[in-house]
Coordinates of C-alpha atoms in Angstrom, one line a residue:
X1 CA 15.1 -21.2 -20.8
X2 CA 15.8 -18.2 -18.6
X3 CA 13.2 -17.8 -15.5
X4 CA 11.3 -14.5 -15.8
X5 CA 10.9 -13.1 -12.7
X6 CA 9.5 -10.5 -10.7
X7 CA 10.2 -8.4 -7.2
X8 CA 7.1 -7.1 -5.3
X9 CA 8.8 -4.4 -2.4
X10 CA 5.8 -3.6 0.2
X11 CA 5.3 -0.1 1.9
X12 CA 6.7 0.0 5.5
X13 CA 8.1 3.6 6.1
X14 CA 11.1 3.4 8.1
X15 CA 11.7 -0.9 7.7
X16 CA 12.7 -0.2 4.4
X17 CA 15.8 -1.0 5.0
X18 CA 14.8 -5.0 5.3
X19 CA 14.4 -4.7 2.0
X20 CA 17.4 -2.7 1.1
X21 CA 19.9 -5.3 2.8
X22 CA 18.1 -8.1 0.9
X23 CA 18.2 -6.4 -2.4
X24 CA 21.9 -5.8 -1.7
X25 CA 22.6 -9.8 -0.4
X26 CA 20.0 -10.7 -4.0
X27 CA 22.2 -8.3 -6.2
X28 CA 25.4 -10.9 -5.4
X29 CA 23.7 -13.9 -7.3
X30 CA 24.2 -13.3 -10.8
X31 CA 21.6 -15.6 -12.1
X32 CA 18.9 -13.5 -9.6
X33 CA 17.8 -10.4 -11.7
X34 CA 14.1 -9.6 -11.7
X35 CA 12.7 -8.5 -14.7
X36 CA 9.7 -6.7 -13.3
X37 CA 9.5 -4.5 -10.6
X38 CA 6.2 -3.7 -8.3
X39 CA 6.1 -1.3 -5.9
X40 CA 4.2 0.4 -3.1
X41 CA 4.9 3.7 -0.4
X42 CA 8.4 3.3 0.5
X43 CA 9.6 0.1 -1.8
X44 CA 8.5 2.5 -4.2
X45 CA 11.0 4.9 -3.6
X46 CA 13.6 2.1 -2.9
X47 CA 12.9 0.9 -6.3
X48 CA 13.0 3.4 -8.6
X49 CA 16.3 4.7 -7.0
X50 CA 17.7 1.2 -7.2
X51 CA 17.2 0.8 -10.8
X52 CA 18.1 4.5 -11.8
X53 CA 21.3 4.4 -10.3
X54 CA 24.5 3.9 -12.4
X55 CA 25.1 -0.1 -13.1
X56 CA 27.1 -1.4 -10.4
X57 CA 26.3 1.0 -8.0
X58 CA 22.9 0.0 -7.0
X59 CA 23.8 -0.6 -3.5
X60 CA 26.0 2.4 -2.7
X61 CA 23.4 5.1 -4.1
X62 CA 20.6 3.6 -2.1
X63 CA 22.1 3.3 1.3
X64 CA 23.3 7.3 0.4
X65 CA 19.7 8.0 -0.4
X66 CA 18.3 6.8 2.2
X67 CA 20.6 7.8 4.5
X68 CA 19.7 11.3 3.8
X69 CA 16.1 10.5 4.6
X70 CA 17.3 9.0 8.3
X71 CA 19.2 11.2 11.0
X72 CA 22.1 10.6 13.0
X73 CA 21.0 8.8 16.6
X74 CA 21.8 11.8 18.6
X75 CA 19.7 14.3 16.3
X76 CA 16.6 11.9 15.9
X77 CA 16.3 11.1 20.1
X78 CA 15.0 14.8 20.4
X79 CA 13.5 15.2 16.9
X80 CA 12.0 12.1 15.7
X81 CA 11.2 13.6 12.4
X82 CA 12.7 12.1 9.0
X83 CA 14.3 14.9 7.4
X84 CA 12.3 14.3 3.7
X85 CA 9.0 15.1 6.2
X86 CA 9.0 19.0 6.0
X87 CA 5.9 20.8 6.5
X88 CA 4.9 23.3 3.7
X89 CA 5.4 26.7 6.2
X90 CA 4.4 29.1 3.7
X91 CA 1.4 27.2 2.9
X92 CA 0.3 26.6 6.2
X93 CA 0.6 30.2 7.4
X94 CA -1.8 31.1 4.2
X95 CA -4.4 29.1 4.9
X96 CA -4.2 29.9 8.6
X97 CA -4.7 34.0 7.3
X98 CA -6.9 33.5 4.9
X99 CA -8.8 31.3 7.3
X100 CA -9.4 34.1 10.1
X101 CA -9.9 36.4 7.6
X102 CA -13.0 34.5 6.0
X103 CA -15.8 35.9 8.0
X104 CA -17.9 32.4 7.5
X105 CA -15.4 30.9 10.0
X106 CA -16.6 33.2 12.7
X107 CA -20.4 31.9 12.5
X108 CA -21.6 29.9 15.3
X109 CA -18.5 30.5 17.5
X110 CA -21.3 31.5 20.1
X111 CA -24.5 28.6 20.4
X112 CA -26.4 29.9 23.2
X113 CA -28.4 27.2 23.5
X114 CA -25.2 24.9 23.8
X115 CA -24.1 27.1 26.1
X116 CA -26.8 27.1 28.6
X117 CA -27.2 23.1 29.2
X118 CA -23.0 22.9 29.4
X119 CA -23.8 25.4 31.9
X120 CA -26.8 23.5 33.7
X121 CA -24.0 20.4 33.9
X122 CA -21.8 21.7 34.7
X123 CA -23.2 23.0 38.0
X124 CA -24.6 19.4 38.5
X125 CA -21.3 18.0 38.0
X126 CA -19.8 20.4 40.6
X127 CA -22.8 19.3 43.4
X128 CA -22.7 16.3 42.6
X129 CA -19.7 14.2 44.5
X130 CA -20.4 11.0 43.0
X131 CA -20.0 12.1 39.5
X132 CA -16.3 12.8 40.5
X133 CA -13.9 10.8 39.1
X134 CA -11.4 11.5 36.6
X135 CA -13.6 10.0 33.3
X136 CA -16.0 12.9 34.5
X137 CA -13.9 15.3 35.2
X138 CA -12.5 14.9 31.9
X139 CA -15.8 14.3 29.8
X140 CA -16.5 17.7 32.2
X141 CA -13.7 20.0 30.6
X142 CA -14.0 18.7 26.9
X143 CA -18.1 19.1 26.5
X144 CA -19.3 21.7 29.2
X145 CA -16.2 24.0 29.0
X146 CA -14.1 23.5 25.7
X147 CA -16.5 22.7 23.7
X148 CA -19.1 25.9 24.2
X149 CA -16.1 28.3 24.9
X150 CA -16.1 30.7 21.8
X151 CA -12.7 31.1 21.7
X152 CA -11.6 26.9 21.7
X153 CA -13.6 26.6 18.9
X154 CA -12.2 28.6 16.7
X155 CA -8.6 27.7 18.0
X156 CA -10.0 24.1 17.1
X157 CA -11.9 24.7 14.0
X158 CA -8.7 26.9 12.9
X159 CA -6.7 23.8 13.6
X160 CA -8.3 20.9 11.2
X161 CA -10.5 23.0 9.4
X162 CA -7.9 25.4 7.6
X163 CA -7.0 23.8 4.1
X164 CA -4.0 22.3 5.2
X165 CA -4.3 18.7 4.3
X166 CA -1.1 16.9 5.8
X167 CA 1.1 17.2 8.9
X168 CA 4.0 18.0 5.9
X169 CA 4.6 18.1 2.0
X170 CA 6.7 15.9 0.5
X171 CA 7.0 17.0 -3.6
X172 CA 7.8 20.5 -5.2
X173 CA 8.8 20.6 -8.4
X174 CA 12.1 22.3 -7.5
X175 CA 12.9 20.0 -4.5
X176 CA 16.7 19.4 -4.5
X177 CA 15.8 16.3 -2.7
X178 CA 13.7 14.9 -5.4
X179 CA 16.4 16.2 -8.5
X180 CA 19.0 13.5 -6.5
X181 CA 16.8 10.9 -8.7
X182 CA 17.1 10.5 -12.2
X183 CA 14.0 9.5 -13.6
X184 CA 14.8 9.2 -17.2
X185 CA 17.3 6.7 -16.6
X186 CA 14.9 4.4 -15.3
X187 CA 13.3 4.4 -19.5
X188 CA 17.0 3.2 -20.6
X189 CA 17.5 -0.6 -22.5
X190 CA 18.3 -2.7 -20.0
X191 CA 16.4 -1.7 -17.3
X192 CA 13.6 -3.9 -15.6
X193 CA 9.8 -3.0 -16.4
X194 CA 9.1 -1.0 -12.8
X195 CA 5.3 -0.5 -11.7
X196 CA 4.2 1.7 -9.1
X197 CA 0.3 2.5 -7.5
X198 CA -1.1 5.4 -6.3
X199 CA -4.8 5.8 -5.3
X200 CA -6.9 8.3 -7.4
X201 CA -9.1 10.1 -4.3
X202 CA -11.2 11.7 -7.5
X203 CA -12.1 9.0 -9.4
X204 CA -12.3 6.6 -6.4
X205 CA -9.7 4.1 -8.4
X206 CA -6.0 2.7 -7.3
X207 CA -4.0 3.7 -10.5
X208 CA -0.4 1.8 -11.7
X209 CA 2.5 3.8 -13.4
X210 CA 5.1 2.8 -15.0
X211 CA 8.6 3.3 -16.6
X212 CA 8.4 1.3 -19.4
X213 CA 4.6 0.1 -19.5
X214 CA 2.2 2.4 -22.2
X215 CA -0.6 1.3 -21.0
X216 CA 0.3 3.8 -17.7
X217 CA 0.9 7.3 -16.9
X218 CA 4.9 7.7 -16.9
X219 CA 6.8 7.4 -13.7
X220 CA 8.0 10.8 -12.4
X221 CA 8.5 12.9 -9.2
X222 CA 4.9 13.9 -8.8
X223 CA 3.9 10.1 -8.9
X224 CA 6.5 8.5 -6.8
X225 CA 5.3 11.8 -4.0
X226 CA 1.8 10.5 -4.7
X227 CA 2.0 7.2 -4.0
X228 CA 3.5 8.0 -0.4
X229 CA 1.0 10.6 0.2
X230 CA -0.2 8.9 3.6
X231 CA -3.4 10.6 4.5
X232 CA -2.9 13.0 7.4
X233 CA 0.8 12.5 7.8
X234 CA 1.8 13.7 3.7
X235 CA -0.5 16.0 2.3
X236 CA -2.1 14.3 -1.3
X237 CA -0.3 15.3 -4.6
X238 CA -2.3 16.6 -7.7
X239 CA -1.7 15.4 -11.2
X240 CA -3.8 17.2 -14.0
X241 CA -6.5 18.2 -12.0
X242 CA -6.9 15.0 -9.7
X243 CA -5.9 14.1 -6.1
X244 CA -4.1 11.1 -5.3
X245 CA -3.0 9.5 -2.1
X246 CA -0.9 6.5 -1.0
X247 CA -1.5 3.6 -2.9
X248 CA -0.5 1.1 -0.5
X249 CA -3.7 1.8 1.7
X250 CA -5.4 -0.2 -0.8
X251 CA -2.6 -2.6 -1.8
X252 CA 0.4 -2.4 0.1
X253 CA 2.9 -5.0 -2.0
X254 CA 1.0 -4.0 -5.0
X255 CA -0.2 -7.0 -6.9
X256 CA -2.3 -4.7 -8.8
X257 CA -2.4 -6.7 -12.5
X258 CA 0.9 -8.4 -11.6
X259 CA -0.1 -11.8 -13.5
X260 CA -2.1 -9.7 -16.0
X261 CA 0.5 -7.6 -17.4
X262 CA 2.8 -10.4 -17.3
X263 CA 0.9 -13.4 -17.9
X264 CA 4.4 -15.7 -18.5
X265 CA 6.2 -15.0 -15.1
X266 CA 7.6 -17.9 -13.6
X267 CA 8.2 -16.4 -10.4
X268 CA 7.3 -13.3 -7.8
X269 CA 9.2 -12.9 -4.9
X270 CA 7.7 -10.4 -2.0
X271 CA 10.1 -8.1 0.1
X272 CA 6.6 -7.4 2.7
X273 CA 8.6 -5.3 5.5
X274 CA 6.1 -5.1 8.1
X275 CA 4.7 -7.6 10.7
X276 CA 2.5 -7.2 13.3
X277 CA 5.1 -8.7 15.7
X278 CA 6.6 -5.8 15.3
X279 CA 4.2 -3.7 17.0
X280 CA 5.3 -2.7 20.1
X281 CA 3.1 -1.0 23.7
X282 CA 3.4 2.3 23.1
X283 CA 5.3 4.9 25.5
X284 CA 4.3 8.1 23.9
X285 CA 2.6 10.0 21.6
X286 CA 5.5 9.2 18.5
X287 CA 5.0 5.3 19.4
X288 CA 1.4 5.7 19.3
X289 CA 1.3 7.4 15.7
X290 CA 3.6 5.0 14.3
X291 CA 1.4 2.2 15.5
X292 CA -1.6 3.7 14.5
X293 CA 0.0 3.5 10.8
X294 CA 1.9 0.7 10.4
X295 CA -0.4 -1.8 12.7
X296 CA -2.7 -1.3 9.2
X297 CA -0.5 -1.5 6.7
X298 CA 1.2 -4.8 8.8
X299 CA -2.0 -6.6 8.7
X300 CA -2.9 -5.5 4.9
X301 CA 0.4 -6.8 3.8
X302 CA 0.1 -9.8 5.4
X303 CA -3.0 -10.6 4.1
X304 CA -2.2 -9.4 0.3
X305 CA 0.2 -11.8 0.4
X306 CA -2.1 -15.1 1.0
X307 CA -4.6 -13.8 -1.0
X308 CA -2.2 -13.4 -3.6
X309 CA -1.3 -17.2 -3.1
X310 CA -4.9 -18.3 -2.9
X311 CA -5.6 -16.6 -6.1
X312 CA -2.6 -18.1 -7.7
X313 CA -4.3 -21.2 -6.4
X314 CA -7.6 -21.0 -8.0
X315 CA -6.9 -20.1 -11.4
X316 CA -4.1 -23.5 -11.0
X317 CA -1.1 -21.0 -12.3
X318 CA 2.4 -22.4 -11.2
X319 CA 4.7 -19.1 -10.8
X320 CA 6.4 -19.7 -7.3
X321 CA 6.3 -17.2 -4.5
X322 CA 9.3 -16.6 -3.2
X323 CA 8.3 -14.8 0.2
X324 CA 11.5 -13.3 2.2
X325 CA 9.9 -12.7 5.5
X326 CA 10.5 -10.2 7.9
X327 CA 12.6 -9.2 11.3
X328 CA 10.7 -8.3 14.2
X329 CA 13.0 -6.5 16.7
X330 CA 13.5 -3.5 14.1
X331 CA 11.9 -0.2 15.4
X332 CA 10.1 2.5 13.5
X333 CA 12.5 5.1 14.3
X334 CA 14.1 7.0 11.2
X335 CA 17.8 6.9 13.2
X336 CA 20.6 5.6 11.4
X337 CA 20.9 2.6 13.9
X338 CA 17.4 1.3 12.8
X339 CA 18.6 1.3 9.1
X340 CA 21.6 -0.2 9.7
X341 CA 19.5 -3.2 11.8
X342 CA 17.3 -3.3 8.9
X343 CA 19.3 -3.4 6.2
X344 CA 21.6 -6.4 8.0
X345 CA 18.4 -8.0 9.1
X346 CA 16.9 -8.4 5.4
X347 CA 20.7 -9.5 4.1
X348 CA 20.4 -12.3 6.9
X349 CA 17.0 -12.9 5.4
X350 CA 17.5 -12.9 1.7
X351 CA 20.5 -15.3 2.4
X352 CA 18.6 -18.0 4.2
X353 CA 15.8 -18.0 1.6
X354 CA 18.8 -17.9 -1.1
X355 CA 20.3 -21.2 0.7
X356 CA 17.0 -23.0 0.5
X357 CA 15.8 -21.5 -3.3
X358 CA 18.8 -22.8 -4.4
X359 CA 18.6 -26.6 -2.6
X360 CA 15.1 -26.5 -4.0
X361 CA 13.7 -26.8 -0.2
X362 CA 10.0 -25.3 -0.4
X363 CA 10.0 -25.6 4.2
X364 CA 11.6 -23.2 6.1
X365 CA 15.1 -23.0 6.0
X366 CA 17.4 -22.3 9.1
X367 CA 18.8 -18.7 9.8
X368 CA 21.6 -17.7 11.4
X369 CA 19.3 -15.0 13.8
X370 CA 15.3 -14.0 14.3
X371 CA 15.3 -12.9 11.2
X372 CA 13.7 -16.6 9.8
X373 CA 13.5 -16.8 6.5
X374 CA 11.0 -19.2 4.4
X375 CA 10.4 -19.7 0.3
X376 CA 6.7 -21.2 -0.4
X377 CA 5.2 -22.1 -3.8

């Protein structure tokens, strides 16, 4: 009887090649096909390319995709920007326009009374020596001198108060980027069931879509956009009249109804990309953003994971988790080098859990670098 199984690939940004490489080393065992598909942020995107490219070339049209999305080491160093993170200009310089030319925007630039105690500190801070330090001086500039100037705040309410929702825009209906992906192959016979989540900000609900699934909305470009709609970092996507955001906030491997839509799986194995041992001090303001996001989603995958397993535990099912686990010394940068560490990385990985799936070992299996691999039931 032929093992049903399915592939959960976790959001992780820029580590998606870990699970690139181990899709790739997975795709050379014959017997391992995965007949259902769940996917979150990035192993979104990784999946639904995977499965719509021609048969055979899995591989090759991913690592091209994603390529595209990565830059060359000597272009990232001084632009550290993934080329599929554009910001919408045209939009922004709207709502800038329209913003200075609402006159609401120009009420309570001036609050006298605001004004008037800054002032009264600041003169105290200035006689008084042992307020001087730099916390003071600092608190100083921000609250007695930004603050109540009339012209920083509107530079500042200008700033985040405009209707620009996202540092950039990631779909437009007529985005050559997006028309490299076929999406009505992925609705073809012989093609694995593929599930993807999104989180509905109007109805206060994480939504699944699917290629194959009726119960769902359809896969499609606007969906895939949505459910790597990061808030802040991509601006949200709407679909008939509501906003969505990245579903992986809310579950980032997206067990979302796994077991319930497939009640007969024997097995789910988890590409989960991030780790918090891969959070590194940062040195500037790009390390600092990049731990600020994926220090959150690290811990949430983690923890999806053995709640996953605990569940599994308490309603006594038997499918086996097959978890391929995940290289530290990757970076977050979208450079070329970091893919190609990643995608080698998760091909070392995949192989040592392949070794030990297939000696039936359920402890952790010796790997041939840090990246240790491990299959639990």
């Amino acid at each position: 009887m032929a093992i049903k199984r399915a592939i959960c690939l976790a959001g992780g940004g820029p580590a998606v090649g870990l699970s690139l490489g181990a899709l790739e080393r997975l795709h050379q065992e014959p017997d391992i096909r995965f007949d259902v598909w769940s996917l979150a942020c990035i192993g979104a995107w990784l999946g639904i390319v995977w499965n719509q490219a021609e048969p055979g070339k899995e591989a090759e049209t991913s690592d091209s995709f994603f390529r595209s999305i990565f830059r060359p080491d000597d272009v990232y160093e001084r632009f550290p920007i993934a080329a599929a993170f554009a910001p919408d200009f045209q939009s922004e310089t709207e709502n800038a326009l329209n913003f200075m030319l609402d006159s609401s925007n120009y009420s309570n630039l001036v609050v006298p009374e605001a004004i008037k105690e800054a002032s009264e500190d600041l003169v105290g801070f200035m006689t008084t020596p042992s307020r001087w330090s730099q916390a003071n001086f600092n608190t100083m500039i921000l609250n007695d001198i930004l603050a109540v100037n009339p012209m920083s705040r509107f530079m500042t309410s200008w700033m985040y108060k405009s209707k620009t929702k996202g540092l950039s825009r990631i779909f437009y209906p007529d985005s050559a980027f997006l028309q490299q992906i076929d999406f009505k192959a992925l609705s073809q016979a012989g093609r694995p069931v593929l599930y993807h989540n999104a989180y509905n900000l109007t109805d206060q609900r994480l939504e699944l879509f699917s290629n194959k699934d009726s119960k769902y909305q359809p896969i499609r470009a606007e969906t895939l956009c949505a459910c790597s709609a990061l808030p802040y970092i991509e601006e949200p996507v709407t679909m008939d009249g509501k906003v969505y955001c990245e579903g992986a906030t809310i579950d980032t491997v997206n067990f979302e109804h796994l077991l319930a839509n497939h009640p007969d799986l024997d097995e789910v194995w988890v590409s989960r990309i991030l780790d918090r041992k891969q959070i590194r001090r940062p040195h500037n303001l790009y390390d600092a953003l990049n731990n600020l996001v994926m220090l959150f989603a690290a811990t949430t995958s983690e923890d999806d994971v053995k709640l996953f397993k605990y569940h599994l535990q308490e309603i006594g099912s038997k499918v086996k988790v097959v978890e391929i686990p995940v290289a530290h010394h990757i970076n977050y940068d979208w450079s070329w080098s970091n893919l190609d560490r990643s995608i080698r990385d998760g091909r070392i990985a995949a192989d040592a859990v392949i070794k030990a799936y297939r000696a039936g070992d359920a402890a952790k299996p010796s790997a041939a670098s840090s990246a240790k691999s491990r299959v639990k039931t």
